[in-house]
mmCIF file of N, CA and C in Angstrom:
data_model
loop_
_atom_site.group_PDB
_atom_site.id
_atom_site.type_symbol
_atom_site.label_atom_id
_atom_site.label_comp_id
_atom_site.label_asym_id
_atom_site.label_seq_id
_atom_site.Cartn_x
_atom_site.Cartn_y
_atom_site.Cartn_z
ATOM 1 N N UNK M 21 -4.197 12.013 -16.872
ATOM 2 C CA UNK M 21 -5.125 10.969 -16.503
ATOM 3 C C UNK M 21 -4.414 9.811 -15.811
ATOM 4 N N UNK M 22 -3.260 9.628 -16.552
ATOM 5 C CA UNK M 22 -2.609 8.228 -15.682
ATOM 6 C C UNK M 22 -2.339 8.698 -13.993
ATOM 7 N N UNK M 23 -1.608 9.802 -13.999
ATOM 8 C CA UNK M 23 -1.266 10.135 -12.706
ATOM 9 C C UNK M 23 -2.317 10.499 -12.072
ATOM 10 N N UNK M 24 -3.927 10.496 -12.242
ATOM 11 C CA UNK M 24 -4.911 10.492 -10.958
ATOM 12 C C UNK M 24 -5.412 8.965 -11.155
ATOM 13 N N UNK M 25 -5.157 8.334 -11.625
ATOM 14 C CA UNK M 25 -5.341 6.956 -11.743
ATOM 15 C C UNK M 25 -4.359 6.067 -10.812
ATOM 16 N N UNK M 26 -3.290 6.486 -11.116
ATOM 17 C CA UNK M 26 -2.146 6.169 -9.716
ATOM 18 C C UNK M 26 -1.957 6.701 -9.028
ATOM 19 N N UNK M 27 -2.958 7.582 -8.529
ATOM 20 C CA UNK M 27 -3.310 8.513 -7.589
ATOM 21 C C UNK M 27 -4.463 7.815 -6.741
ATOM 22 N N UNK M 28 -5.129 7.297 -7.155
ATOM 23 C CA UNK M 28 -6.558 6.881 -6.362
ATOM 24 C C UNK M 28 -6.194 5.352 -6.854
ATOM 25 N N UNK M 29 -5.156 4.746 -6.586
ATOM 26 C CA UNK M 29 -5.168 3.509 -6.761
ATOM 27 C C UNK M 29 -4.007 3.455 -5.722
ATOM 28 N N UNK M 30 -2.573 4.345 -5.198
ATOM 29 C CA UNK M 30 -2.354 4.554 -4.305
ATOM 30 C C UNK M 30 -3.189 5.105 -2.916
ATOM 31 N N UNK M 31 -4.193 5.930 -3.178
ATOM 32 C CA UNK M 31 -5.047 6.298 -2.146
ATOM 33 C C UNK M 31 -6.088 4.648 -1.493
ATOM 34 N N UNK M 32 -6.309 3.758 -2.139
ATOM 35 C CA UNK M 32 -6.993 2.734 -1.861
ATOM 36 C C UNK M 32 -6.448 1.871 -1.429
ATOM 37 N N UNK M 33 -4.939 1.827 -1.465
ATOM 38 C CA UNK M 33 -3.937 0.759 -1.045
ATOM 39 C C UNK M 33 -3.488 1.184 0.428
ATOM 40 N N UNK M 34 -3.428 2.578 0.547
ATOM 41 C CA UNK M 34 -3.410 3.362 1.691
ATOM 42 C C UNK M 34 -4.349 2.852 2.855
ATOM 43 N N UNK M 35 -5.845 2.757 2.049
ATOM 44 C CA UNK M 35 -7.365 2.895 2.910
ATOM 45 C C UNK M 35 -7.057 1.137 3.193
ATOM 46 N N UNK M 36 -6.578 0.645 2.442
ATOM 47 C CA UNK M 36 -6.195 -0.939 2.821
ATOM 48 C C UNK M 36 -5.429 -1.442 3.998
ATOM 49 N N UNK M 37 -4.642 -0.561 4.048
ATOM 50 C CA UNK M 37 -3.580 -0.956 5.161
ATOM 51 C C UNK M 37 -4.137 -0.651 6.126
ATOM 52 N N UNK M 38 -4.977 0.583 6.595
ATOM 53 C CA UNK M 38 -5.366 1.145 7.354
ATOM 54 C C UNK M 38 -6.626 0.577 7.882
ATOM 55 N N UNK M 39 -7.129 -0.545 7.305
ATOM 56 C CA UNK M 39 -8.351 -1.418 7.934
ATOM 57 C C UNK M 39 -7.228 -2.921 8.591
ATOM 58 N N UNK M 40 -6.194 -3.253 8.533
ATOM 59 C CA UNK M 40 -5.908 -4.117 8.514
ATOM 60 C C UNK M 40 -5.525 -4.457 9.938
ATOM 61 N N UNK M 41 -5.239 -5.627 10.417
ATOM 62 C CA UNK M 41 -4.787 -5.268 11.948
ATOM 63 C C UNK M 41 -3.236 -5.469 12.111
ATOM 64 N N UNK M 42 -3.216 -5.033 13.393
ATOM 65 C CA UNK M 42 -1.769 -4.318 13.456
ATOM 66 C C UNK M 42 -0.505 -5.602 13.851
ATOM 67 N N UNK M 43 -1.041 -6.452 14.415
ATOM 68 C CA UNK M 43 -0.664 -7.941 14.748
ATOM 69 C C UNK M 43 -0.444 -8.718 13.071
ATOM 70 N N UNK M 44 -1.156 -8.744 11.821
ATOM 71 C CA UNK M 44 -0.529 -8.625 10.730
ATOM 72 C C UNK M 44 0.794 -8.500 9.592
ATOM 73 N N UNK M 45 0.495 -6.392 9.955
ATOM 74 C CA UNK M 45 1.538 -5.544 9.390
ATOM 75 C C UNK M 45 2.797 -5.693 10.274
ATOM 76 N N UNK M 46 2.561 -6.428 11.524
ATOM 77 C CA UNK M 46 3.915 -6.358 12.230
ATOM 78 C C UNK M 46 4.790 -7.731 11.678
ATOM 79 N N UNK M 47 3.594 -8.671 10.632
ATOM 80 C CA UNK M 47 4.451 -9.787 10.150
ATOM 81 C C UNK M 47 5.662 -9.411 9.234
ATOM 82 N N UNK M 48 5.378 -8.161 8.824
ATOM 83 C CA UNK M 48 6.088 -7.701 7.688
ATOM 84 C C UNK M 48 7.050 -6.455 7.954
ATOM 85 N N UNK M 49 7.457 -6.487 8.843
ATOM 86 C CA UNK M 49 8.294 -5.117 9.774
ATOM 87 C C UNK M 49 9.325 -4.473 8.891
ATOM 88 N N UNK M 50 9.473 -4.697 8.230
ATOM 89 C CA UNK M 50 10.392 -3.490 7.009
ATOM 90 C C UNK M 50 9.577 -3.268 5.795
ATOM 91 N N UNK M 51 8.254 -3.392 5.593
ATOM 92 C CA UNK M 51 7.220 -2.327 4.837
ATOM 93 C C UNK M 51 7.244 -1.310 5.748
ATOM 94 N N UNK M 52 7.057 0.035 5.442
ATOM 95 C CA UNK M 52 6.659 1.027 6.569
ATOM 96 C C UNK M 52 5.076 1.497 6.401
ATOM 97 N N UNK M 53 4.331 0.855 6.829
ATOM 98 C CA UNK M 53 3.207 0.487 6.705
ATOM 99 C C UNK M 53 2.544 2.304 7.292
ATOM 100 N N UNK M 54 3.205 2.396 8.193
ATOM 101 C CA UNK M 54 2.642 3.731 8.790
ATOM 102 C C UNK M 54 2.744 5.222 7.669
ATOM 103 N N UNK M 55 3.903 4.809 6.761
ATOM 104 C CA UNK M 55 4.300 5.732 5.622
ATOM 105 C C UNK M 55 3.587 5.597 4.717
ATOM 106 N N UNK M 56 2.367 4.598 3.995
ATOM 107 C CA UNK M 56 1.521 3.755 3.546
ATOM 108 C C UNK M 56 0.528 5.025 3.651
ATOM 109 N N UNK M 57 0.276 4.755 4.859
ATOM 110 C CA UNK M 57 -1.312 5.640 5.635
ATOM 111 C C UNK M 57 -0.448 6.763 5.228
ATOM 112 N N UNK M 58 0.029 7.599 5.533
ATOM 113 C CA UNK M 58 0.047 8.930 5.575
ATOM 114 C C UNK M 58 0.459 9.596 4.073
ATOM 115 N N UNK M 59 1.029 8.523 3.171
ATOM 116 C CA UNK M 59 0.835 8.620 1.671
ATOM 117 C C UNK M 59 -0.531 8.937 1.615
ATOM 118 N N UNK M 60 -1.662 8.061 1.522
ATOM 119 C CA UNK M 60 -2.911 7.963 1.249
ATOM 120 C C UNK M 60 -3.084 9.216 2.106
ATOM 121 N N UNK M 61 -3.433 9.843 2.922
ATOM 122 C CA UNK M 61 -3.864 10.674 3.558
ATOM 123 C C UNK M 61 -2.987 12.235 2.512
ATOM 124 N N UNK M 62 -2.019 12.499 2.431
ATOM 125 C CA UNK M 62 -1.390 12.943 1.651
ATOM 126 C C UNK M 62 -2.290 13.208 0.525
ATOM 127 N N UNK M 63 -1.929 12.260 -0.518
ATOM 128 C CA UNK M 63 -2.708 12.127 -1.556
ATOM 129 C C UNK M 63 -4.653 12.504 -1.483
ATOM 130 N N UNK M 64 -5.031 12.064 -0.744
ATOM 131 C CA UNK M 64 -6.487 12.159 -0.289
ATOM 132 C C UNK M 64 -6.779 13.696 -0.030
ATOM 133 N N UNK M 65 -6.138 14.590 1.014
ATOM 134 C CA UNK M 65 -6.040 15.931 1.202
ATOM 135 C C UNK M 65 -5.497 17.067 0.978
ATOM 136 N N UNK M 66 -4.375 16.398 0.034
ATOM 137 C CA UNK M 66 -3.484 17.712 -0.703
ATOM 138 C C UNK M 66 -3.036 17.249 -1.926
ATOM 139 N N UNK M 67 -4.187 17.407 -2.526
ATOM 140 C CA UNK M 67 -3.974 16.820 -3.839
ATOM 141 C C UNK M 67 -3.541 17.868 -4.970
ATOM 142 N N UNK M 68 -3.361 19.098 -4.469
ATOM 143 C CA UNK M 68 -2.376 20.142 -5.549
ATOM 144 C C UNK M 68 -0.928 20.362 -5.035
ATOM 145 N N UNK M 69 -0.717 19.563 -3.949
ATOM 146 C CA UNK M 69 0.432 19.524 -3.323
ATOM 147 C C UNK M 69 1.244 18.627 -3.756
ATOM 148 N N UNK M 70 0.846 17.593 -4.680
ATOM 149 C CA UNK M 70 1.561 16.571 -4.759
ATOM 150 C C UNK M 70 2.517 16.106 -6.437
ATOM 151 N N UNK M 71 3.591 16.099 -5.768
ATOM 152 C CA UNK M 71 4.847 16.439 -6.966
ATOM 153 C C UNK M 71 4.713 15.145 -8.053
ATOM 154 N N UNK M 72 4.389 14.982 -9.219
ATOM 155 C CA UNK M 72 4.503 13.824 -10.220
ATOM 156 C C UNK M 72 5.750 12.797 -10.432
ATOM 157 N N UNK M 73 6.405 13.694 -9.480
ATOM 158 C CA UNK M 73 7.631 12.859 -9.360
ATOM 159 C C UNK M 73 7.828 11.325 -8.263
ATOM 160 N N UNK M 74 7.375 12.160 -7.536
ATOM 161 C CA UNK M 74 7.172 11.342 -5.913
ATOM 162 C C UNK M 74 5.807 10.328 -5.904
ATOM 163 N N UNK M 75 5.103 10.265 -6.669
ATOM 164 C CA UNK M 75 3.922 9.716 -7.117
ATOM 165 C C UNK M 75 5.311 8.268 -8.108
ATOM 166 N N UNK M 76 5.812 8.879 -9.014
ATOM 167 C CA UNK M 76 6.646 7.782 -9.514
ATOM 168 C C UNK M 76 7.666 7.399 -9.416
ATOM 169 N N UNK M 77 8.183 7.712 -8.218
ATOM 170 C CA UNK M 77 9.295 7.053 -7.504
ATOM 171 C C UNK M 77 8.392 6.280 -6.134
ATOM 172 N N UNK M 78 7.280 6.493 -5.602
ATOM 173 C CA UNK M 78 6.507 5.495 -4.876
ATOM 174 C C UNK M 78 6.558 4.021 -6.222
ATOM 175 N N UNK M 79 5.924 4.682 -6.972
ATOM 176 C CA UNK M 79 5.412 3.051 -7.692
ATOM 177 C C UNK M 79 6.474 2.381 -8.164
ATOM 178 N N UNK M 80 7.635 2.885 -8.743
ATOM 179 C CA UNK M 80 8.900 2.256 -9.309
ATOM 180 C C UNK M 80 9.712 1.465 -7.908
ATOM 181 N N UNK M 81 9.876 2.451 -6.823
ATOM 182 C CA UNK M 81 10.768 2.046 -5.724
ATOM 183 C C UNK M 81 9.952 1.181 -4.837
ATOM 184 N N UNK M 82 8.983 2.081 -4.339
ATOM 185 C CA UNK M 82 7.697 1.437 -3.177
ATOM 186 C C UNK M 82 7.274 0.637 -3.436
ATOM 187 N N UNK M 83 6.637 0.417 -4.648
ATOM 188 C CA UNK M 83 5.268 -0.475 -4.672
ATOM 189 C C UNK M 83 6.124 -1.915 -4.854
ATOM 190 N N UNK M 84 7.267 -2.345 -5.362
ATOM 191 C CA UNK M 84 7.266 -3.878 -5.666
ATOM 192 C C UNK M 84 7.357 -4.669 -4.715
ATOM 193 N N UNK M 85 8.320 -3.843 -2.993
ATOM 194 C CA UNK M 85 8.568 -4.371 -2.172
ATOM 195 C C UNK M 85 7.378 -4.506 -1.176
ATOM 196 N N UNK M 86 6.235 -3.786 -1.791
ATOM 197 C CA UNK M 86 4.961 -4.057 -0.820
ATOM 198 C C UNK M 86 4.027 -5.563 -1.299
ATOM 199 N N UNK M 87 3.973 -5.506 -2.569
ATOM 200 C CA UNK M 87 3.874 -6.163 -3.499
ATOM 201 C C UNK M 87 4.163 -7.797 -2.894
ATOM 202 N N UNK M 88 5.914 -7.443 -3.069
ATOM 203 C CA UNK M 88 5.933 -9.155 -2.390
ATOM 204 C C UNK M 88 6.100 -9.502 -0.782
ATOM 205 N N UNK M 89 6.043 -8.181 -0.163
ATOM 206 C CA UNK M 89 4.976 -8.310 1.107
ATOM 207 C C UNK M 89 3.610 -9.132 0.829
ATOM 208 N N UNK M 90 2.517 -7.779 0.625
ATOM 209 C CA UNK M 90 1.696 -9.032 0.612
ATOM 210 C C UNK M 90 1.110 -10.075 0.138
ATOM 211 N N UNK M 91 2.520 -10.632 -1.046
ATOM 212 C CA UNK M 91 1.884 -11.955 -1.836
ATOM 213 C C UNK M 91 2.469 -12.916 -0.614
ATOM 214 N N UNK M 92 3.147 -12.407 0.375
ATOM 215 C CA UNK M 92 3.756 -13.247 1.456
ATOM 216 C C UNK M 92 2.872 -13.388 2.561
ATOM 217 N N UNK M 93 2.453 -12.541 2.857
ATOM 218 C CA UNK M 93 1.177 -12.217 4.020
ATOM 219 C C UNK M 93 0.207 -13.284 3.250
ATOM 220 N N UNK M 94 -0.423 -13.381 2.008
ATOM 221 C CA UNK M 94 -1.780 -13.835 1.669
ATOM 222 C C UNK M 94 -1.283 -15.713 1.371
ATOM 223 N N UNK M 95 0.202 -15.682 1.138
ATOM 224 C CA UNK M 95 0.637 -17.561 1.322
ATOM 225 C C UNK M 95 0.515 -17.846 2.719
ATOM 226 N N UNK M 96 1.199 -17.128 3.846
ATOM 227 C CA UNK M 96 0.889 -17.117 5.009
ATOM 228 C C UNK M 96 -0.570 -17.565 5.326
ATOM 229 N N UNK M 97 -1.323 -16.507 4.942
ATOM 230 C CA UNK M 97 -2.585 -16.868 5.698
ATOM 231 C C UNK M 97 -3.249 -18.117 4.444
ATOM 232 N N UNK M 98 -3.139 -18.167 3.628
ATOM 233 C CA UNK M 98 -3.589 -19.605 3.018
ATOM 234 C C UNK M 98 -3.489 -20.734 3.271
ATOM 235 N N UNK M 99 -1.955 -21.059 3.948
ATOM 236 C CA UNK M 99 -0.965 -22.065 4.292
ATOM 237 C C UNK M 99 -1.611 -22.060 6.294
ATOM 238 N N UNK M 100 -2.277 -21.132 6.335
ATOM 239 C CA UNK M 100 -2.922 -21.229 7.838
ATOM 240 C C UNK M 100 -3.433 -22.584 8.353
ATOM 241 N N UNK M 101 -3.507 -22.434 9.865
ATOM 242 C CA UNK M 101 -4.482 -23.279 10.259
ATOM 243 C C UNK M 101 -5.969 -23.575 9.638
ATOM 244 N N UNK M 102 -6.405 -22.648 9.489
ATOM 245 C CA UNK M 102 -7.612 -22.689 8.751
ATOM 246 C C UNK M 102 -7.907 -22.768 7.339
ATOM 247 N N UNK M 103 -7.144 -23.146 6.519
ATOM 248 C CA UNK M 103 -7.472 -23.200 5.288
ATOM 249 C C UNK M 103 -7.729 -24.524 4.902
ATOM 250 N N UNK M 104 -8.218 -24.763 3.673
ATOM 251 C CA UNK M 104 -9.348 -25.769 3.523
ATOM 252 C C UNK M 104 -8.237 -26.759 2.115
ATOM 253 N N UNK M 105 -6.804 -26.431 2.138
ATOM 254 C CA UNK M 105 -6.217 -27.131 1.370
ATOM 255 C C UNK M 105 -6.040 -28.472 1.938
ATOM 256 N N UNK M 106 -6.814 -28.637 2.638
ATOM 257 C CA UNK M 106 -6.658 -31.031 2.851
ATOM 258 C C UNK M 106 -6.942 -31.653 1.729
#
C-alpha cells in the first residue's frame, strides 16, 4: 500500500511539472525536470515494470532536492512584482 501511495503521489508531481511553464523550470536548471515527466509517465504506463527500489531511491535521493527547488521557485514568485506583501 505505501508503495502505490508513493506511486501516485510521484505520478502527480510528474502531472505538475508538466503543466508548468518552461521559462519557470529553466529558473531551476539542475532539477531535471524533463526526468520528472518521464518518471510520471513511467509510473502512469508501466506500472508492473516498476522496481520498489527505484521508487525509493527517487524519494530518498530525488525528492529533497526538488523539494528545495520549489520552496525556492514559490519565495521567488511571492517576493515578485506582484505580490501583495506592502
Amino acid at each position: 500500500m505505501i508503495f502505490d501511495a508513493v506511486r501516485v503521489r510521484l505520478i502527480e508531481i510528474g502531472e505538475a511539472v508538466g503543466a508548468l511553464e518552461p521559462a519557470l523550470l529553466a529558473q531551476e536548471p539542475e532539477i531535471p525536470w524533463a526526468d520528472i515527466k518521464a518518471m510520471r509517465n513511467h509510473l502512469a504506463h508501466r506500472y508492473f515494470d516498476t522496481a520498489h527500489a527505484i521508487v525509493a531511491d527517487t524519494v530518498t535521493r530525488e525528492l529533497p532536492p526538488l523539494i528545495e527547488a520549489v520552496l525556492r521557485l514559490l519565495d521567488a514568485h511571492d517576493a515578485g512584482p506582484d505580490s501583495d506583501s506592502e
